[in-house]
PDB file of C-alpha atoms in Angstrom:
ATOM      1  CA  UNK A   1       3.624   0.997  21.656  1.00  0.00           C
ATOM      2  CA  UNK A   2       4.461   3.468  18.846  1.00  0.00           C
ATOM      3  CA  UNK A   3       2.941   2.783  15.591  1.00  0.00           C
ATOM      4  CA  UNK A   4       5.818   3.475  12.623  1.00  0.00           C
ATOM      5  CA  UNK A   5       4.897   5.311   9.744  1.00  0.00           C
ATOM      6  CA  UNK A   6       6.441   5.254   5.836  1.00  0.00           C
ATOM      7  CA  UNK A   7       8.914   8.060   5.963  1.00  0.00           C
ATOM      8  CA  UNK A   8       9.063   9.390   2.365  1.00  0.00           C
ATOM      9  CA  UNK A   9      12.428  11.174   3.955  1.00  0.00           C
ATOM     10  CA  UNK A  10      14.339   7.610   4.336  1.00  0.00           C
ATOM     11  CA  UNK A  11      12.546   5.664   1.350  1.00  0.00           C
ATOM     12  CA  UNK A  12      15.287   5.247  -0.937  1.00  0.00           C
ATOM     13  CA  UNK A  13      13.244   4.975  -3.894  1.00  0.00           C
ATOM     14  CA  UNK A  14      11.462   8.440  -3.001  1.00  0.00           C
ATOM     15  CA  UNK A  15      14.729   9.593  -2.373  1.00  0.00           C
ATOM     16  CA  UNK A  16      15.937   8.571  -5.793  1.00  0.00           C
ATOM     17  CA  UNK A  17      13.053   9.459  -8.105  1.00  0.00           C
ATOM     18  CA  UNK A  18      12.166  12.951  -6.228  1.00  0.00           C
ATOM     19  CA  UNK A  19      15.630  13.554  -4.417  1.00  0.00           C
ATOM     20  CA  UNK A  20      16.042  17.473  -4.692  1.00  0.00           C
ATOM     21  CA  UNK A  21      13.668  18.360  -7.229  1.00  0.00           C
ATOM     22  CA  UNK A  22      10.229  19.142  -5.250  1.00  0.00           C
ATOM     23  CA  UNK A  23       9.082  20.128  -9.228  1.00  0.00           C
ATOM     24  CA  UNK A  24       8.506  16.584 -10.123  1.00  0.00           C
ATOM     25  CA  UNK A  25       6.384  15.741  -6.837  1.00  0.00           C
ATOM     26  CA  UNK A  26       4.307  18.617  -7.346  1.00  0.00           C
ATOM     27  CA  UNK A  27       3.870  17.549 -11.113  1.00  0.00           C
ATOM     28  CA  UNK A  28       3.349  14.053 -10.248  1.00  0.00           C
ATOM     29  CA  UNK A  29       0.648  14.768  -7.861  1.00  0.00           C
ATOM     30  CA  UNK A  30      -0.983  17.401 -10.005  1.00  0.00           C
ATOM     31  CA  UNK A  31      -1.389  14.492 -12.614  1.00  0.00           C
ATOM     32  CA  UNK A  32      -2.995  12.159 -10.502  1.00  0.00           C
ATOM     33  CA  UNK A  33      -5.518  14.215  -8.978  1.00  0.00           C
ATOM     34  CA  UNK A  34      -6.744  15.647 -11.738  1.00  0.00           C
ATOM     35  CA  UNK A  35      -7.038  18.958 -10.169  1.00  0.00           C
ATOM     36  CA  UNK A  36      -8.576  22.320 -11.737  1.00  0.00           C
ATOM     37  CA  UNK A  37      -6.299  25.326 -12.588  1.00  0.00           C
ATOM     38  CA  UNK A  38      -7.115  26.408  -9.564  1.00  0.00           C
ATOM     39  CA  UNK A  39      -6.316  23.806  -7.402  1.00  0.00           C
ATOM     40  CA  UNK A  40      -2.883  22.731  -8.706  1.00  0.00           C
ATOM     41  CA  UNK A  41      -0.545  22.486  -6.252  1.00  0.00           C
ATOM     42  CA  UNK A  42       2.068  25.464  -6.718  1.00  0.00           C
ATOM     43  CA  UNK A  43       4.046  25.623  -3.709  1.00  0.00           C
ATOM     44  CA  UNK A  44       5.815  23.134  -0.896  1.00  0.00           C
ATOM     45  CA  UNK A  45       4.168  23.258   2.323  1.00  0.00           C
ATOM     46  CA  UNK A  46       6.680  22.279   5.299  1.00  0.00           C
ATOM     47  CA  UNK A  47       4.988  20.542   8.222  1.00  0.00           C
ATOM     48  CA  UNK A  48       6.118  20.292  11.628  1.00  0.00           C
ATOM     49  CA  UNK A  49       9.270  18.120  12.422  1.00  0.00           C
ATOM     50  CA  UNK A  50       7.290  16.207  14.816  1.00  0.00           C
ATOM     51  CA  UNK A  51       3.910  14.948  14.627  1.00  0.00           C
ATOM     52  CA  UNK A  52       2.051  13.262  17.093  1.00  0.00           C
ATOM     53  CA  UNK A  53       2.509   9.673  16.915  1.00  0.00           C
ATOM     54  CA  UNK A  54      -0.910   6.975  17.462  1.00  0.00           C
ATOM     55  CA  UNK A  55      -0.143   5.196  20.957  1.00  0.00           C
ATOM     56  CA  UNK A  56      -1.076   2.047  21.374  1.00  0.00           C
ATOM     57  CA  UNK A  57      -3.925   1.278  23.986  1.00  0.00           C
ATOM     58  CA  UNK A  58      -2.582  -2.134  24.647  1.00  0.00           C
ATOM     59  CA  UNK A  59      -0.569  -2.886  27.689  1.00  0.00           C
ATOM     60  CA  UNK A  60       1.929  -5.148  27.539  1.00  0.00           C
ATOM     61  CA  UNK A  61       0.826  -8.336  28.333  1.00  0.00           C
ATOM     62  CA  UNK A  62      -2.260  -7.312  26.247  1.00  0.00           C
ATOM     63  CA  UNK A  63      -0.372  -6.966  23.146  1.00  0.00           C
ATOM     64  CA  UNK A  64       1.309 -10.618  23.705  1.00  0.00           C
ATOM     65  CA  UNK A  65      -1.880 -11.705  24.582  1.00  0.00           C
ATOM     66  CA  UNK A  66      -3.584 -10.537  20.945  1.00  0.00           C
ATOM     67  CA  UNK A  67       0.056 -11.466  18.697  1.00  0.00           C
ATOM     68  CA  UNK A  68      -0.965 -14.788  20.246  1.00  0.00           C
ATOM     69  CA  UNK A  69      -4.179 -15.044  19.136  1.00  0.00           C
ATOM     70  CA  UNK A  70      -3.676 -14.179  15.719  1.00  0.00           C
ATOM     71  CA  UNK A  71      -0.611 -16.624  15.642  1.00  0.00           C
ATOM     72  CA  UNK A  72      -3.199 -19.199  16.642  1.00  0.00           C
ATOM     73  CA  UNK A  73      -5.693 -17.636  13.805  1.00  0.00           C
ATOM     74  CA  UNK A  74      -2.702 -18.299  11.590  1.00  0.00           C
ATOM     75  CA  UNK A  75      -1.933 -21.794  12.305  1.00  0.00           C
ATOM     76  CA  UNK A  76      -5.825 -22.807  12.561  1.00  0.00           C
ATOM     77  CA  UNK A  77      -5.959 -21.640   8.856  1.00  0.00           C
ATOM     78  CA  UNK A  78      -3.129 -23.334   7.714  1.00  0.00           C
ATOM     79  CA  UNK A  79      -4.499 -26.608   8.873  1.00  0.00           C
ATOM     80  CA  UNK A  80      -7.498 -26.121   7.475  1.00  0.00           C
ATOM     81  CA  UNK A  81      -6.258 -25.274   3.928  1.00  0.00           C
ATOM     82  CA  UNK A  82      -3.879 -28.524   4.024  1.00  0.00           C
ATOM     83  CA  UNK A  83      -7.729 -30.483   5.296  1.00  0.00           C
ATOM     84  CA  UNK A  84      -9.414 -28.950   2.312  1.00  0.00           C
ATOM     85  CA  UNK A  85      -6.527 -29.747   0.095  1.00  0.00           C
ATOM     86  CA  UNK A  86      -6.319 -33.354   1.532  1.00  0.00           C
ATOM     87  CA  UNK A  87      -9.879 -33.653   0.892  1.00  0.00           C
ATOM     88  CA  UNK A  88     -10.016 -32.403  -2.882  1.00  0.00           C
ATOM     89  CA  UNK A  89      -6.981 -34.529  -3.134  1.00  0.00           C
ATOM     90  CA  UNK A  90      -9.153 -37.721  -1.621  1.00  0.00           C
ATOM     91  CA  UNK A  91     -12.195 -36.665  -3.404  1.00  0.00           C
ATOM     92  CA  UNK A  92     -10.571 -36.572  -6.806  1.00  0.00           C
ATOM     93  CA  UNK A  93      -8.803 -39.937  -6.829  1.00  0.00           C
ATOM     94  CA  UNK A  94     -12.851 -41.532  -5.614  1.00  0.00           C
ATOM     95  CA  UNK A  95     -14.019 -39.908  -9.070  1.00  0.00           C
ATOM     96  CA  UNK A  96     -11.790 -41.296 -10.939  1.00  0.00           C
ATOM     97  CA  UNK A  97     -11.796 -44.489  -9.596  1.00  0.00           C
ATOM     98  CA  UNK A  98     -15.536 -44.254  -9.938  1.00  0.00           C
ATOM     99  CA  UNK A  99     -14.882 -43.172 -13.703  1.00  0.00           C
ATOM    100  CA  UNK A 100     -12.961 -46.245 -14.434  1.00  0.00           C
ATOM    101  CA  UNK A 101     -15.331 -48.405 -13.101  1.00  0.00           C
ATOM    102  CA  UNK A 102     -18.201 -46.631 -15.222  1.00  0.00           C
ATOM    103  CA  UNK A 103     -16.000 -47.540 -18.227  1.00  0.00           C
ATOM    104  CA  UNK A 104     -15.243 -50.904 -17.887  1.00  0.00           C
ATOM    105  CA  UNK A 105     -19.064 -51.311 -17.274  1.00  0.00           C
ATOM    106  CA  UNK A 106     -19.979 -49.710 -20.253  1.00  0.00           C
ATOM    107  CA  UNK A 107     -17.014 -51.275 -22.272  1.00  0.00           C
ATOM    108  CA  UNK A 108     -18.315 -54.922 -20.902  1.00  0.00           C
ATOM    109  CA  UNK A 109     -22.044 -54.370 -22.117  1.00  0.00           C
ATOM    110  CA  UNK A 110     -20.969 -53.607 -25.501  1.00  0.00           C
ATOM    111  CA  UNK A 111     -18.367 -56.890 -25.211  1.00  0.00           C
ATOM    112  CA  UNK A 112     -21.405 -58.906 -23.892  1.00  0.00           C
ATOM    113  CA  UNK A 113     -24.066 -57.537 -27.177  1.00  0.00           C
ATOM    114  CA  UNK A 114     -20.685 -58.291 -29.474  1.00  0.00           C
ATOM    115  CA  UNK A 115     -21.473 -62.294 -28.346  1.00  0.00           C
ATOM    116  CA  UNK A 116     -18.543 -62.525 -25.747  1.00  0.00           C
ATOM    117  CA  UNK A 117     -18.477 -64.863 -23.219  1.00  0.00           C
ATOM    118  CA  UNK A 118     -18.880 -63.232 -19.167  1.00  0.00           C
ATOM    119  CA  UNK A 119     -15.108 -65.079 -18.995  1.00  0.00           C
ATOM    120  CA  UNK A 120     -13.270 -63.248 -21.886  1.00  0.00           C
ATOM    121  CA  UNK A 121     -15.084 -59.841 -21.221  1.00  0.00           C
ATOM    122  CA  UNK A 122     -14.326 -60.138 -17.283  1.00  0.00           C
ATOM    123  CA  UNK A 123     -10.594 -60.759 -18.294  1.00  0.00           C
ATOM    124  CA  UNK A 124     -10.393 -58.034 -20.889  1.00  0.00           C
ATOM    125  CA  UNK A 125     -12.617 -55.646 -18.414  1.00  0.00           C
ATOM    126  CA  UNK A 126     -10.593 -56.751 -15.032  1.00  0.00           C
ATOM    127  CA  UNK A 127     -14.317 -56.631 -13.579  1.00  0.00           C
ATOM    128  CA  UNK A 128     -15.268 -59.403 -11.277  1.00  0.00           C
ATOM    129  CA  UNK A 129     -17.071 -62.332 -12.973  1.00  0.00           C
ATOM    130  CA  UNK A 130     -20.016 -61.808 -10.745  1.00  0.00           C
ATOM    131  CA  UNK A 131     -20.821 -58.192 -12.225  1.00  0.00           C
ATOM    132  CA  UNK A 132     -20.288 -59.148 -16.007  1.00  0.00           C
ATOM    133  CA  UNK A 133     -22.903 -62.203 -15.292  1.00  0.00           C
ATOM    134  CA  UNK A 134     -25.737 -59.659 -13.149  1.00  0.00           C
ATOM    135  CA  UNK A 135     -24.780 -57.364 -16.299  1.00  0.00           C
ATOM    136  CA  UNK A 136     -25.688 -60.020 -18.958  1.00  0.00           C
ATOM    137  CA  UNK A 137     -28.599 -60.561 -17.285  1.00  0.00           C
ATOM    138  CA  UNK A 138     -30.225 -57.237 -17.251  1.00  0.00           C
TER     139      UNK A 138
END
């Protein structure tokens, strides 16, 4: 398999910054490397038309073989972030349902030291009659 390189010669972009004016390149990359006097970059140096291209040491049936795996990768981690969303999703609606209940404790202790009766605080509380009465109690 052939590996495919950026081509600066069929970017458009390139094309249309750059174009036919090698002077801005050479500026541009002068500026960015902060180079010496004596470094600069002054002229154009043409490489060869063809270069040799990085081949692929995968057969194949090796490179469907690894495409695969990573498509498996892929889909593993996509089920697992939906899990762990799930799960902060579960976890959050417990701690506020946890919250509530801490409230309406807390809210039917200070009902109970106010001189209400376990019936009116477990009706303005919604809390079971059986924890306003252990709560009155203690």
């Amino acid at each position: 398999m052939v590996m495919k390189y950026l081509d600066p010669k069929a970017d458009l972009t390139f094309k249309k910054i750059f174009g036919n004016h090698p002077d801005r390149l050479k500026n541009l990359l002068n500026t960015l490397q902060s180079l010496n006097e004596d470094e600069l970059i002054r002229q154009q140096q043409y490489l060869p038309t063809t270069e040799d291209l990085e081949v692929s040491g995968f057969t194949d049936a090796e490179l469907r073989a690894y495409d695969k795996f990573w498509d498996s990768v892929s889909v593993e981690r996509t089920l697992l972030d939906d899990r762990y969303q799930k799960g902060m999703e579960k976890g959050m609606e417990k701690g506020r349902a946890e919250g509530k209940h801490e409230a309406n404790t807390e809210t039917a202790q200070r009902l109970l030291t106010m001189g209400l009766s376990a019936e009116q605080v477990a009706k303005a509380t919604q809390l079971p009659l059986e924890i306003i009465k252990n709560l009155s109690n203690s």
